[in-house]
Amino acid sequence: MSTFVKLSGTRKKTTLLPGSTAPLSMAPLWDAPIQDTEAFGKGAFGPMTETHRPAPFMRRSALITQPVLSVVNDHVSDYPTPSNLTYMWGFGSLAGICLGIQIASGIFLAMHYTPHVDLAFSSVEHIMRDVEGGWFLRYLHANGAGMFFIVVYIHILRGLYYGSYTSPRELVWVLGVVLLLLMILTAFIGYVLPWGQMSLWGATVITSLASVIPIVGNDVVVWLWGGFSVDNATLNRFFSLHYLLPFVIAGLSILHIAALHQYGSNNPVGVPSHTDKHPLYPLFYVKDLVAWLVFAIIFSCFVHYAPNYLGHADNYIPANPLSTPAHIVPEFYVLPFYAVLRSIPDKLLGVVAMIATFVCLGLMPWLHTASVRSNAFRPLAAMAYWSFVATALLLGWIGAMPVESPYLEIGQILTFYFFFYFLVLTPVLGRLENLLLRWKVQ
């Protein structure tokens, strides 16, 4: 049995149980079809007039429930978040802000940059000296790359410590490792664009690594260069890729977030928290805002007071293919991988080892064998984790040192422990802790 009642100036449809006056449901008129139009239009309520119809603005008042905005609302505002997340969980959103800064500043820099070997270095100086605010854009972009990597590395280390890579978040972790690879590739080809000494010779050394590919290695190197050396063709294609890849990273970041929201965020305790969650807004927005402000202060100090601290002085020398720098050093954020590469005397094995660092990182969900997820409750694993962090930092230091004794030997020891942590310590400690958890004292 269906009838209509008038509440607060609008007509509502109510379904009644037979023999009952209690409504089962009440929906707005525009949400339910009118089944008895004659009773509605000419019955007890009288003829329907414009005053009885819902105003158009009422239908559109809840914009947040519209198809597109509702998706944004579900994932950005009302997303259920574990209530015990610490400030360490704010580095994910901070990485998104860094990506936005890099894309925005890069677009404006591209308006004044000239991708030609005879003009690239001069165009960068033109941006610095002649373009209004160009110095700020250039320093924002150059230092922003370093800050972006620092934020992402902390984000990864937090995930490693709290076991955020374990089931059911394997896809989130793998996508994150792919994002790291794309970031390194984008940063490398961006480092070539100023066309200083480090730009030219860094591009020469890194692209030459493709020559280790069996049979077709040398052909691949020539194809990458667009000729028989790093020249104008190389610079042009690097500029095109550097402009394109950040948008690929942005798209993959959306997939990364979507995969995360499929199962929800991990938390410091490492156990499901379905009964203790809060909407992302406003609690965690305010919490993240604190981290954003601290980051902005540190970032501003580098941009305004130490803009060249994270760079290399040789890159202020125009590229000269006839003069090789005494010591070729990449940017600080890739130094650990560079140290692994050169710690192995054989070129092919060195490249394989460098690639293996990313493979080991991506395989962590399957190398983890412990029943307990978070290292906060795994003392043995926590000690191994902090020794790994120290190893990664020392590898970064070794990567900036000359290839000579004792740095070479120290780098080899650190490289061995780097892989030992992933391939041996992580699975063995997990099984040992599982055994200790099941141990019963007689």
CSV table of C-alpha atoms in Angstrom, one decimal:
chain,number,residue,atom,x,y,z
A,1,MET,CA,0.0,0.0,0.0
A,2,SER,CA,1.4,3.4,-1.0
A,3,THR,CA,0.2,6.9,-0.2
A,4,PHE,CA,1.6,10.4,-0.1
A,5,VAL,CA,1.9,12.8,2.7
A,6,LYS,CA,2.9,16.5,2.8
A,7,LEU,CA,5.8,17.4,5.1
A,8,SER,CA,7.4,20.8,5.3
A,9,GLY,CA,5.9,22.1,2.1
A,10,THR,CA,7.0,19.1,0.0
A,11,ARG,CA,5.2,15.9,-1.0
A,12,LYS,CA,6.8,12.6,0.2
A,13,LYS,CA,6.0,9.0,-0.7
A,14,THR,CA,5.5,6.6,2.2
A,15,THR,CA,5.1,2.9,2.1
A,16,LEU,CA,2.8,1.4,4.8
A,17,LEU,CA,2.5,-2.1,6.0
A,18,PRO,CA,-1.0,-3.6,5.5
A,19,GLY,CA,-3.1,-2.6,8.6
A,20,SER,CA,-0.4,-0.3,9.9
A,21,THR,CA,0.2,3.5,10.0
A,22,ALA,CA,4.0,3.3,10.5
A,23,PRO,CA,6.1,4.2,7.5
A,24,LEU,CA,8.8,1.8,6.4
A,25,SER,CA,10.7,4.4,4.4
A,26,MET,CA,10.3,7.9,3.3
A,27,ALA,CA,12.1,9.3,0.3
A,28,PRO,CA,12.0,12.7,-1.4
A,29,LEU,CA,9.5,13.0,-4.2
A,30,TRP,CA,12.1,13.4,-6.9
A,31,ASP,CA,13.9,10.1,-5.8
A,32,ALA,CA,10.8,7.9,-6.2
A,33,PRO,CA,8.5,7.4,-9.2
A,34,ILE,CA,4.9,8.5,-8.8
A,35,GLN,CA,2.7,5.4,-9.2
A,36,ASP,CA,-0.7,6.9,-8.6
A,37,THR,CA,-0.6,10.1,-10.5
A,38,GLU,CA,-4.4,10.6,-10.4
A,39,ALA,CA,-4.6,10.3,-6.6
A,40,PHE,CA,-1.6,12.6,-6.3
A,41,GLY,CA,-2.8,15.3,-8.7
A,42,LYS,CA,-6.5,15.4,-7.9
A,43,GLY,CA,-6.9,13.6,-4.7
A,44,ALA,CA,-7.1,14.8,-1.1
A,45,PHE,CA,-4.1,17.1,-1.7
A,46,GLY,CA,-5.8,19.0,-4.5
A,47,PRO,CA,-4.2,20.0,-7.8
A,48,MET,CA,-0.4,20.0,-7.8
A,49,THR,CA,1.0,23.6,-8.1
A,50,GLU,CA,4.5,25.0,-8.5
A,51,THR,CA,4.7,25.6,-4.8
A,52,HIS,CA,4.5,21.8,-4.2
A,53,ARG,CA,7.4,21.0,-6.5
A,54,PRO,CA,10.9,20.9,-5.0
A,55,ALA,CA,13.1,23.9,-5.9
A,56,PRO,CA,15.9,23.1,-8.4
A,57,PHE,CA,18.6,24.3,-6.0
A,58,MET,CA,17.4,21.7,-3.5
A,59,ARG,CA,18.2,18.9,-6.0
A,60,ARG,CA,21.7,20.3,-6.5
A,61,SER,CA,22.4,21.4,-2.9
A,62,ALA,CA,24.3,18.2,-2.1
A,63,LEU,CA,27.0,18.6,-4.8
A,64,ILE,CA,29.3,16.3,-2.9
A,65,THR,CA,27.0,13.4,-3.7
A,66,GLN,CA,27.3,13.9,-7.5
A,67,PRO,CA,28.9,11.1,-9.4
A,68,VAL,CA,32.4,12.6,-9.8
A,69,LEU,CA,32.6,14.6,-6.6
A,70,SER,CA,31.4,11.7,-4.6
A,71,VAL,CA,34.4,9.7,-5.6
A,72,VAL,CA,36.7,12.6,-4.5
A,73,ASN,CA,34.8,12.9,-1.3
A,74,ASP,CA,35.0,9.2,-0.5
A,75,HIS,CA,38.8,9.1,-1.0
A,76,VAL,CA,39.9,12.6,0.1
A,77,SER,CA,37.5,13.7,2.8
A,78,ASP,CA,35.4,10.9,4.2
A,79,TYR,CA,38.0,8.1,3.7
A,80,PRO,CA,38.0,6.1,7.0
A,81,THR,CA,41.5,6.3,8.6
A,82,PRO,CA,42.9,4.5,11.6
A,83,SER,CA,42.8,6.8,14.6
A,84,ASN,CA,46.3,5.9,15.8
A,85,LEU,CA,48.3,7.1,12.7
A,86,THR,CA,51.4,9.1,13.6
A,87,TYR,CA,53.0,12.0,11.9
A,88,MET,CA,55.1,9.4,9.9
A,89,TRP,CA,52.0,8.7,7.8
A,90,GLY,CA,52.0,12.3,6.6
A,91,PHE,CA,54.9,11.8,4.2
A,92,GLY,CA,52.6,10.3,1.6
A,93,SER,CA,50.6,13.4,1.2
A,94,LEU,CA,53.8,15.5,1.5
A,95,ALA,CA,55.2,13.5,-1.5
A,96,GLY,CA,52.1,14.5,-3.5
A,97,ILE,CA,52.7,18.1,-2.7
A,98,CYS,CA,56.3,17.8,-3.8
A,99,LEU,CA,55.2,16.3,-7.1
A,100,GLY,CA,52.8,19.2,-7.6
A,101,ILE,CA,55.6,21.7,-6.9
A,102,GLN,CA,57.9,20.0,-9.4
A,103,ILE,CA,55.2,19.8,-12.2
A,104,ALA,CA,54.2,23.4,-11.7
A,105,SER,CA,57.7,24.9,-11.5
A,106,GLY,CA,58.8,22.7,-14.4
A,107,ILE,CA,56.1,23.9,-16.7
A,108,PHE,CA,57.1,27.5,-16.2
A,109,LEU,CA,60.8,26.7,-16.6
A,110,ALA,CA,60.1,24.9,-19.9
A,111,MET,CA,58.7,28.2,-21.2
A,112,HIS,CA,62.1,29.7,-21.2
A,113,TYR,CA,64.4,26.7,-21.6
A,114,THR,CA,66.1,25.9,-25.0
A,115,PRO,CA,67.0,22.3,-25.5
A,116,HIS,CA,70.0,22.8,-27.7
A,117,VAL,CA,73.7,22.0,-26.8
A,118,ASP,CA,74.7,25.5,-27.8
A,119,LEU,CA,72.0,27.3,-25.9
A,120,ALA,CA,70.9,25.1,-23.0
A,121,PHE,CA,73.4,26.4,-20.5
A,122,SER,CA,72.9,30.0,-21.6
A,123,SER,CA,69.1,29.6,-21.4
A,124,VAL,CA,69.4,28.5,-17.7
A,125,GLU,CA,71.5,31.5,-17.0
A,126,HIS,CA,68.9,33.6,-18.8
A,127,ILE,CA,66.2,32.2,-16.5
A,128,MET,CA,68.3,33.0,-13.5
A,129,ARG,CA,69.3,36.6,-14.4
A,130,ASP,CA,66.7,38.0,-16.8
A,131,VAL,CA,63.4,36.3,-16.2
A,132,GLU,CA,61.3,37.9,-13.4
A,133,GLY,CA,61.3,35.4,-10.5
A,134,GLY,CA,63.3,33.0,-12.7
A,135,TRP,CA,65.9,32.4,-10.0
A,136,PHE,CA,63.1,31.3,-7.6
A,137,LEU,CA,61.6,28.9,-10.1
A,138,ARG,CA,65.0,27.4,-10.9
A,139,TYR,CA,66.0,26.9,-7.2
A,140,LEU,CA,62.5,25.7,-6.3
A,141,HIS,CA,62.7,23.0,-9.0
A,142,ALA,CA,66.3,22.0,-8.4
A,143,ASN,CA,66.0,21.8,-4.6
A,144,GLY,CA,62.5,20.4,-4.9
A,145,ALA,CA,63.8,17.3,-6.5
A,146,GLY,CA,66.1,16.6,-3.6
A,147,MET,CA,63.4,17.3,-1.1
A,148,PHE,CA,61.0,15.1,-3.0
A,149,PHE,CA,63.4,12.1,-2.7
A,150,ILE,CA,64.0,12.8,1.0
A,151,VAL,CA,60.3,12.7,1.6
A,152,VAL,CA,59.8,9.5,-0.5
A,153,TYR,CA,62.7,7.7,1.2
A,154,ILE,CA,61.3,8.5,4.6
A,155,HIS,CA,57.9,7.3,3.3
A,156,ILE,CA,59.5,4.0,2.2
A,157,LEU,CA,61.5,3.5,5.4
A,158,ARG,CA,58.3,4.0,7.4
A,159,GLY,CA,56.6,1.3,5.3
A,160,LEU,CA,59.5,-1.0,5.8
A,161,TYR,CA,59.5,-0.5,9.6
A,162,TYR,CA,55.8,-1.0,10.1
A,163,GLY,CA,55.3,-3.8,7.6
A,164,SER,CA,53.0,-1.8,5.3
A,165,TYR,CA,54.0,-4.0,2.4
A,166,THR,CA,52.5,-7.2,3.8
A,167,SER,CA,49.3,-8.8,2.6
A,168,PRO,CA,46.9,-7.5,1.4
A,169,ARG,CA,48.8,-4.4,0.3
A,170,GLU,CA,51.4,-6.1,-2.0
A,171,LEU,CA,50.1,-4.1,-5.0
A,172,VAL,CA,50.5,-0.8,-3.1
A,173,TRP,CA,54.1,-1.6,-2.4
A,174,VAL,CA,55.0,-2.8,-5.9
A,175,LEU,CA,53.5,0.3,-7.4
A,176,GLY,CA,55.5,2.4,-4.9
A,177,VAL,CA,58.7,0.7,-6.1
A,178,VAL,CA,57.8,1.4,-9.7
A,179,LEU,CA,57.2,5.0,-8.8
A,180,LEU,CA,60.6,5.2,-7.2
A,181,LEU,CA,62.2,3.9,-10.4
A,182,LEU,CA,60.3,6.4,-12.5
A,183,MET,CA,61.4,9.2,-10.1
A,184,ILE,CA,65.0,8.3,-10.4
A,185,LEU,CA,64.8,8.1,-14.2
A,186,THR,CA,63.0,11.5,-14.4
A,187,ALA,CA,65.6,13.1,-12.0
A,188,PHE,CA,68.5,11.7,-14.0
A,189,ILE,CA,67.3,13.0,-17.4
A,190,GLY,CA,66.4,16.3,-15.7
A,191,TYR,CA,70.0,16.6,-14.3
A,192,VAL,CA,71.2,16.5,-17.9
A,193,LEU,CA,69.2,19.5,-19.0
A,194,PRO,CA,71.3,22.4,-17.5
A,195,TRP,CA,74.1,21.1,-19.8
A,196,GLY,CA,77.0,21.6,-17.3
A,197,GLN,CA,80.0,19.4,-16.9
A,198,MET,CA,78.3,17.0,-14.5
A,199,SER,CA,75.2,16.9,-16.8
A,200,LEU,CA,77.2,15.9,-19.9
A,201,TRP,CA,79.5,13.4,-18.2
A,202,GLY,CA,76.8,12.0,-15.9
A,203,ALA,CA,74.7,11.3,-19.0
A,204,THR,CA,77.7,9.7,-20.7
A,205,VAL,CA,78.5,7.3,-17.9
A,206,ILE,CA,74.9,6.3,-17.0
A,207,THR,CA,73.7,5.7,-20.6
A,208,SER,CA,76.9,3.7,-21.3
A,209,LEU,CA,75.7,1.1,-18.8
A,210,ALA,CA,73.3,-0.1,-21.5
A,211,SER,CA,76.3,-1.5,-23.4
A,212,VAL,CA,76.4,-4.5,-21.0
A,213,ILE,CA,73.3,-5.9,-22.6
A,214,PRO,CA,74.4,-8.9,-24.6
A,215,ILE,CA,74.6,-8.7,-28.4
A,216,VAL,CA,72.6,-5.5,-28.8
A,217,GLY,CA,74.2,-3.4,-26.0
A,218,ASN,CA,76.2,-1.0,-28.2
A,219,ASP,CA,73.3,-0.5,-30.6
A,220,VAL,CA,71.1,0.4,-27.6
A,221,VAL,CA,73.6,3.0,-26.5
A,222,VAL,CA,73.7,4.6,-29.9
A,223,TRP,CA,70.0,4.6,-30.0
A,224,LEU,CA,69.8,6.3,-26.6
A,225,TRP,CA,72.3,8.9,-27.7
A,226,GLY,CA,70.8,9.5,-31.1
A,227,GLY,CA,74.3,9.4,-32.5
A,228,PHE,CA,77.8,8.3,-31.6
A,229,SER,CA,78.0,10.5,-28.5
A,230,VAL,CA,75.9,12.5,-26.1
A,231,ASP,CA,74.9,15.4,-28.2
A,232,ASN,CA,72.0,17.6,-29.3
A,233,ALA,CA,69.7,14.7,-30.2
A,234,THR,CA,70.3,13.3,-26.7
A,235,LEU,CA,69.4,16.6,-25.0
A,236,ASN,CA,66.3,17.0,-27.1
A,237,ARG,CA,64.9,13.6,-26.3
A,238,PHE,CA,65.8,13.9,-22.7
A,239,PHE,CA,63.9,17.2,-22.5
A,240,SER,CA,60.8,15.6,-24.0
A,241,LEU,CA,60.9,12.7,-21.7
A,242,HIS,CA,61.6,14.9,-18.7
A,243,TYR,CA,58.4,16.9,-19.5
A,244,LEU,CA,56.3,13.7,-20.0
A,245,LEU,CA,57.4,11.4,-17.2
A,246,PRO,CA,56.1,13.6,-14.3
A,247,PHE,CA,52.5,13.2,-15.6
A,248,VAL,CA,53.1,9.5,-15.8
A,249,ILE,CA,54.2,9.5,-12.2
A,250,ALA,CA,51.1,11.5,-11.3
A,251,GLY,CA,48.9,9.0,-13.0
A,252,LEU,CA,50.6,6.1,-11.3
A,253,SER,CA,50.3,7.9,-8.0
A,254,ILE,CA,46.6,7.9,-8.4
A,255,LEU,CA,46.7,4.1,-8.9
A,256,HIS,CA,48.9,3.8,-5.9
A,257,ILE,CA,46.3,5.7,-3.7
A,258,ALA,CA,43.5,3.6,-5.2
A,259,ALA,CA,45.2,0.4,-4.4
A,260,LEU,CA,45.8,1.7,-0.8
A,261,HIS,CA,42.2,2.6,-0.3
A,262,GLN,CA,41.0,-0.8,-1.5
A,263,TYR,CA,42.1,-2.3,1.8
A,264,GLY,CA,42.8,0.8,3.9
A,265,SER,CA,45.9,2.1,5.5
A,266,ASN,CA,48.2,0.2,7.8
A,267,ASN,CA,48.8,1.5,11.3
A,268,PRO,CA,51.6,1.5,13.9
A,269,VAL,CA,50.2,-1.5,15.7
A,270,GLY,CA,50.0,-3.5,12.5
A,271,VAL,CA,46.6,-5.0,13.2
A,272,PRO,CA,43.2,-4.3,11.5
A,273,SER,CA,41.5,-1.3,13.0
A,274,HIS,CA,38.0,-1.6,11.5
A,275,THR,CA,36.3,-0.4,14.7
A,276,ASP,CA,38.5,2.6,15.4
A,277,LYS,CA,38.6,4.9,12.4
A,278,HIS,CA,37.9,8.5,11.7
A,279,PRO,CA,37.2,10.4,8.5
A,280,LEU,CA,40.3,11.8,6.9
A,281,TYR,CA,38.9,15.3,7.2
A,282,PRO,CA,39.4,17.3,9.4
A,283,LEU,CA,41.5,15.4,12.0
A,284,PHE,CA,44.3,14.1,9.7
A,285,TYR,CA,44.2,17.2,7.5
A,286,VAL,CA,45.2,19.3,10.5
A,287,LYS,CA,47.8,16.7,11.5
A,288,ASP,CA,49.3,16.7,8.1
A,289,LEU,CA,49.2,20.5,8.0
A,290,VAL,CA,51.8,20.6,10.8
A,291,ALA,CA,54.1,18.4,8.7
A,292,TRP,CA,53.5,20.6,5.6
A,293,LEU,CA,54.4,23.8,7.5
A,294,VAL,CA,57.6,22.3,8.9
A,295,PHE,CA,58.5,21.0,5.5
A,296,ALA,CA,57.8,24.5,4.0
A,297,ILE,CA,60.1,26.1,6.5
A,298,ILE,CA,63.0,23.7,5.8
A,299,PHE,CA,62.4,23.9,2.1
A,300,SER,CA,62.4,27.7,2.1
A,301,CYS,CA,65.7,27.8,4.0
A,302,PHE,CA,67.4,25.8,1.3
A,303,VAL,CA,65.8,27.8,-1.6
A,304,HIS,CA,66.6,31.2,-0.1
A,305,TYR,CA,69.8,30.6,1.9
A,306,ALA,CA,71.5,27.5,0.6
A,307,PRO,CA,70.2,27.0,-3.0
A,308,ASN,CA,73.3,25.2,-4.2
A,309,TYR,CA,74.1,23.2,-1.1
A,310,LEU,CA,72.6,20.0,-2.6
A,311,GLY,CA,74.1,20.5,-6.0
A,312,HIS,CA,77.6,20.1,-7.5
A,313,ALA,CA,79.9,23.1,-8.3
A,314,ASP,CA,81.1,21.5,-11.6
A,315,ASN,CA,77.6,21.9,-13.1
A,316,TYR,CA,78.1,25.6,-13.2
A,317,ILE,CA,80.8,25.0,-15.8
A,318,PRO,CA,79.5,24.7,-19.4
A,319,ALA,CA,79.6,21.2,-20.8
A,320,ASN,CA,82.9,20.4,-22.5
A,321,PRO,CA,83.3,17.0,-24.2
A,322,LEU,CA,87.1,17.5,-24.3
A,323,SER,CA,87.5,17.9,-20.5
A,324,THR,CA,86.6,15.1,-18.2
A,325,PRO,CA,85.9,16.1,-14.5
A,326,ALA,CA,88.3,14.6,-12.0
A,327,HIS,CA,85.4,13.0,-10.1
A,328,ILE,CA,82.0,12.3,-11.6
A,329,VAL,CA,79.4,12.3,-8.8
A,330,PRO,CA,75.6,12.0,-9.3
A,331,GLU,CA,73.0,13.8,-7.2
A,332,PHE,CA,72.9,12.8,-3.6
A,333,TYR,CA,69.6,10.9,-3.8
A,334,VAL,CA,71.0,8.2,-6.1
A,335,LEU,CA,74.4,7.8,-4.4
A,336,PRO,CA,73.5,4.6,-2.6
A,337,PHE,CA,72.6,2.9,-5.9
A,338,TYR,CA,75.7,4.4,-7.5
A,339,ALA,CA,77.8,3.0,-4.7
A,340,VAL,CA,76.4,-0.5,-5.3
A,341,LEU,CA,77.1,-0.2,-9.0
A,342,ARG,CA,80.8,0.6,-8.7
A,343,SER,CA,81.4,-1.6,-5.7
A,344,ILE,CA,81.6,-4.6,-8.1
A,345,PRO,CA,84.6,-4.5,-10.4
A,346,ASP,CA,82.8,-6.3,-13.3
A,347,LYS,CA,80.6,-3.8,-15.2
A,348,LEU,CA,77.8,-6.3,-16.1
A,349,LEU,CA,77.6,-7.6,-12.5
A,350,GLY,CA,77.6,-4.1,-11.2
A,351,VAL,CA,74.6,-3.2,-13.3
A,352,VAL,CA,72.8,-6.4,-12.3
A,353,ALA,CA,73.5,-5.6,-8.7
A,354,MET,CA,72.1,-2.1,-9.0
A,355,ILE,CA,68.9,-3.4,-10.6
A,356,ALA,CA,68.7,-6.2,-8.0
A,357,THR,CA,68.4,-3.5,-5.3
A,358,PHE,CA,65.0,-2.5,-6.7
A,359,VAL,CA,64.0,-6.1,-7.2
A,360,CYS,CA,64.7,-7.0,-3.6
A,361,LEU,CA,62.8,-3.9,-2.4
A,362,GLY,CA,59.8,-4.9,-4.6
A,363,LEU,CA,59.9,-8.5,-3.3
A,364,MET,CA,59.6,-7.5,0.4
A,365,PRO,CA,55.9,-8.6,0.6
A,366,TRP,CA,57.1,-12.2,-0.2
A,367,LEU,CA,60.4,-12.1,1.7
A,368,HIS,CA,58.5,-11.2,4.9
A,369,THR,CA,57.8,-14.5,6.8
A,370,ALA,CA,56.9,-13.2,10.3
A,371,SER,CA,53.4,-13.6,11.7
A,372,VAL,CA,53.8,-10.1,13.3
A,373,ARG,CA,53.7,-7.2,10.9
A,374,SER,CA,55.2,-4.3,12.7
A,375,ASN,CA,58.8,-4.1,13.8
A,376,ALA,CA,57.6,-2.2,16.9
A,377,PHE,CA,56.9,-5.7,18.4
A,378,ARG,CA,59.9,-7.5,16.8
A,379,PRO,CA,63.1,-6.6,18.6
A,380,LEU,CA,65.4,-8.7,16.5
A,381,ALA,CA,63.9,-7.4,13.3
A,382,ALA,CA,64.0,-3.8,14.6
A,383,MET,CA,67.8,-4.1,15.2
A,384,ALA,CA,68.3,-5.5,11.7
A,385,TYR,CA,66.2,-2.7,10.3
A,386,TRP,CA,68.2,0.1,11.9
A,387,SER,CA,71.4,-1.6,10.8
A,388,PHE,CA,70.0,-1.6,7.2
A,389,VAL,CA,69.2,2.2,7.5
A,390,ALA,CA,72.7,2.8,8.6
A,391,THR,CA,74.0,0.7,5.7
A,392,ALA,CA,72.0,2.7,3.2
A,393,LEU,CA,73.3,6.0,4.6
A,394,LEU,CA,76.9,4.8,4.5
A,395,LEU,CA,76.4,3.7,0.9
A,396,GLY,CA,75.3,7.2,0.1
A,397,TRP,CA,78.6,8.5,1.7
A,398,ILE,CA,80.7,5.9,-0.2
A,399,GLY,CA,79.0,6.9,-3.5
A,400,ALA,CA,80.4,10.4,-3.2
A,401,MET,CA,84.0,9.2,-2.4
A,402,PRO,CA,86.7,8.4,-5.0
A,403,VAL,CA,87.0,4.8,-6.2
A,404,GLU,CA,90.1,4.0,-4.2
A,405,SER,CA,91.0,2.2,-1.0
A,406,PRO,CA,89.6,2.1,1.7
A,407,TYR,CA,86.3,3.4,0.2
A,408,LEU,CA,86.1,0.6,-2.4
A,409,GLU,CA,86.4,-2.2,0.3
A,410,ILE,CA,84.0,-0.4,2.6
A,411,GLY,CA,81.5,-0.1,-0.3
A,412,GLN,CA,81.8,-3.9,-1.0
A,413,ILE,CA,81.1,-4.8,2.6
A,414,LEU,CA,78.1,-2.5,2.8
A,415,THR,CA,76.8,-3.8,-0.5
A,416,PHE,CA,77.0,-7.4,0.8
A,417,TYR,CA,75.1,-6.5,3.9
A,418,PHE,CA,72.5,-4.6,1.9
A,419,PHE,CA,71.5,-7.8,0.0
A,420,PHE,CA,72.1,-9.9,3.1
A,421,TYR,CA,69.4,-8.0,4.9
A,422,PHE,CA,66.8,-8.5,2.2
A,423,LEU,CA,67.6,-12.1,1.1
A,424,VAL,CA,68.7,-13.7,4.4
A,425,LEU,CA,67.9,-11.7,7.5
A,426,THR,CA,64.3,-10.7,6.7
A,427,PRO,CA,63.0,-14.3,6.0
A,428,VAL,CA,65.2,-16.0,8.6
A,429,LEU,CA,64.3,-13.6,11.4
A,430,GLY,CA,60.7,-14.0,10.5
A,431,ARG,CA,60.8,-17.8,10.8
A,432,LEU,CA,62.8,-17.6,14.0
A,433,GLU,CA,60.3,-15.2,15.6
A,434,ASN,CA,57.4,-17.4,14.6
A,435,LEU,CA,59.2,-20.3,16.3
A,436,LEU,CA,59.8,-18.3,19.4
A,437,LEU,CA,56.1,-17.2,19.5
A,438,ARG,CA,55.0,-20.9,19.5
A,439,TRP,CA,57.6,-21.9,22.1
A,440,LYS,CA,56.0,-23.1,25.3
A,441,VAL,CA,58.0,-23.1,28.5
A,442,GLN,CA,57.8,-26.4,30.2
